[in-house]
């Protein structure tokens, strides 16, 4: 021991160390005893807790979790976006965000599951699509052509009403006359009115007069819709057209789950007829075109269809029950859920039954 440490030891032995415990006086012990008796605390009770050194374990855990999250986002970005309702994910069944522009690619692969009566959309991208009219995106309205913003908004709403009346009305799907849709068409557009008269009255329509060009229909004696839901995905867009008209373009895919009309029991076959329609409509300036209020003129209409029949047109979709897995080796294959490619409208219309394609997935 050094001389300095020895001197400090002798000094603290006489005066007491600054940090050494001090024996309480008799008076202090008496006061402590009375306070303890009043409070009921047992002997030896202490009202303080010794300070503990802070641990940084929490920060280490937080950092580890953050690192794992960043790794998962880097490896599986689409799935992570889908967990939070993004438009490219939804693997857990969350609905997709509304379609506001043309997608850049086809939807991702789904589990290879067959549709059932209880789950008619399982195993397809449509399981995450919206129901009915909710899947048709309507853009914000701005003054365009001869219309102000309020008039454009009404034209967009009525354009969607036409799609609903032509492709979602339960009576039209059963083959009844599409009266609501026809009421929105300009009665002075002669070529369209001639088409309607022929298409809806003929028992053997031609490819050019097939009512399926505009309306979705099934024979009630052959097929029936499974449940009350038709899945849709698509959007409307608009611009200034000829003669100042407001030209509205609709690009929408409809997915119809159907089963044979004859009751097949709980294990009845379910097929999805998938129809993509592109309809161009003009809301004309009545000062320049003969029209009626609340009606529009058809500029063009086209469709792509799978699982709806490949034989000569009958005016109804004909799902291929019992033959869905029979595909010719040289069949032209398409992905009916791929909305990234445009419909071929070079001829103004695309008639079903002309060069029938086989769906790569249904």
CSV table of N, CA and C in Angstrom, one decimal, residues 110-111 113 120-128 255 272 337 361-362:
chain,number,residue,atom,x,y,z
A,110,UNK,N,-51.6,-17.5,-59.7
A,110,UNK,CA,-52.4,-17.8,-58.6
A,110,UNK,C,-52.3,-19.3,-58.3
A,111,UNK,N,-52.6,-19.7,-57.1
A,111,UNK,CA,-52.6,-21.2,-56.8
A,111,UNK,C,-53.5,-21.9,-57.8
A,113,UNK,N,-56.1,-23.8,-58.3
A,113,UNK,CA,-57.3,-24.3,-57.6
A,113,UNK,C,-58.5,-24.2,-58.5
A,120,UNK,N,-66.5,-19.5,-56.3
A,120,UNK,CA,-66.4,-19.6,-57.8
A,120,UNK,C,-65.2,-18.8,-58.4
A,121,UNK,N,-64.5,-18.0,-57.6
A,121,UNK,CA,-63.4,-17.2,-58.2
A,121,UNK,C,-62.1,-17.6,-57.7
A,122,UNK,N,-62.0,-18.7,-56.9
A,122,UNK,CA,-60.7,-19.1,-56.3
A,122,UNK,C,-59.8,-19.6,-57.4
A,123,UNK,N,-58.5,-19.4,-57.3
A,123,UNK,CA,-57.6,-19.9,-58.3
A,123,UNK,C,-57.5,-19.0,-59.5
A,124,UNK,N,-58.0,-17.7,-59.4
A,124,UNK,CA,-57.9,-16.8,-60.5
A,124,UNK,C,-57.7,-15.4,-59.9
A,125,UNK,N,-57.1,-14.5,-60.7
A,125,UNK,CA,-56.8,-13.1,-60.3
A,125,UNK,C,-58.1,-12.4,-59.9
A,126,UNK,N,-59.3,-12.9,-60.5
A,126,UNK,CA,-60.5,-12.2,-60.2
A,126,UNK,C,-61.0,-12.3,-58.8
A,127,UNK,N,-60.4,-13.2,-58.0
A,127,UNK,CA,-60.8,-13.3,-56.6
A,127,UNK,C,-60.5,-12.0,-55.8
A,128,UNK,N,-59.6,-11.2,-56.3
A,128,UNK,CA,-59.2,-9.9,-55.7
A,128,UNK,C,-59.8,-8.7,-56.4
A,255,UNK,N,-66.0,-11.2,-65.4
A,255,UNK,CA,-65.7,-12.6,-65.1
A,255,UNK,C,-67.0,-13.2,-64.6
A,272,UNK,N,-65.6,-20.4,-65.6
A,272,UNK,CA,-65.6,-18.9,-65.6
A,272,UNK,C,-65.5,-18.4,-67.1
A,337,UNK,N,-56.9,-12.7,-68.4
A,337,UNK,CA,-56.8,-11.7,-67.3
A,337,UNK,C,-55.7,-10.7,-67.6
A,361,UNK,N,-55.4,-19.8,-68.5
A,361,UNK,CA,-55.9,-20.0,-67.1
A,361,UNK,C,-57.3,-19.5,-67.1
A,362,UNK,N,-58.2,-20.0,-66.3
A,362,UNK,CA,-59.6,-19.6,-66.3
A,362,UNK,C,-60.0,-19.1,-64.9
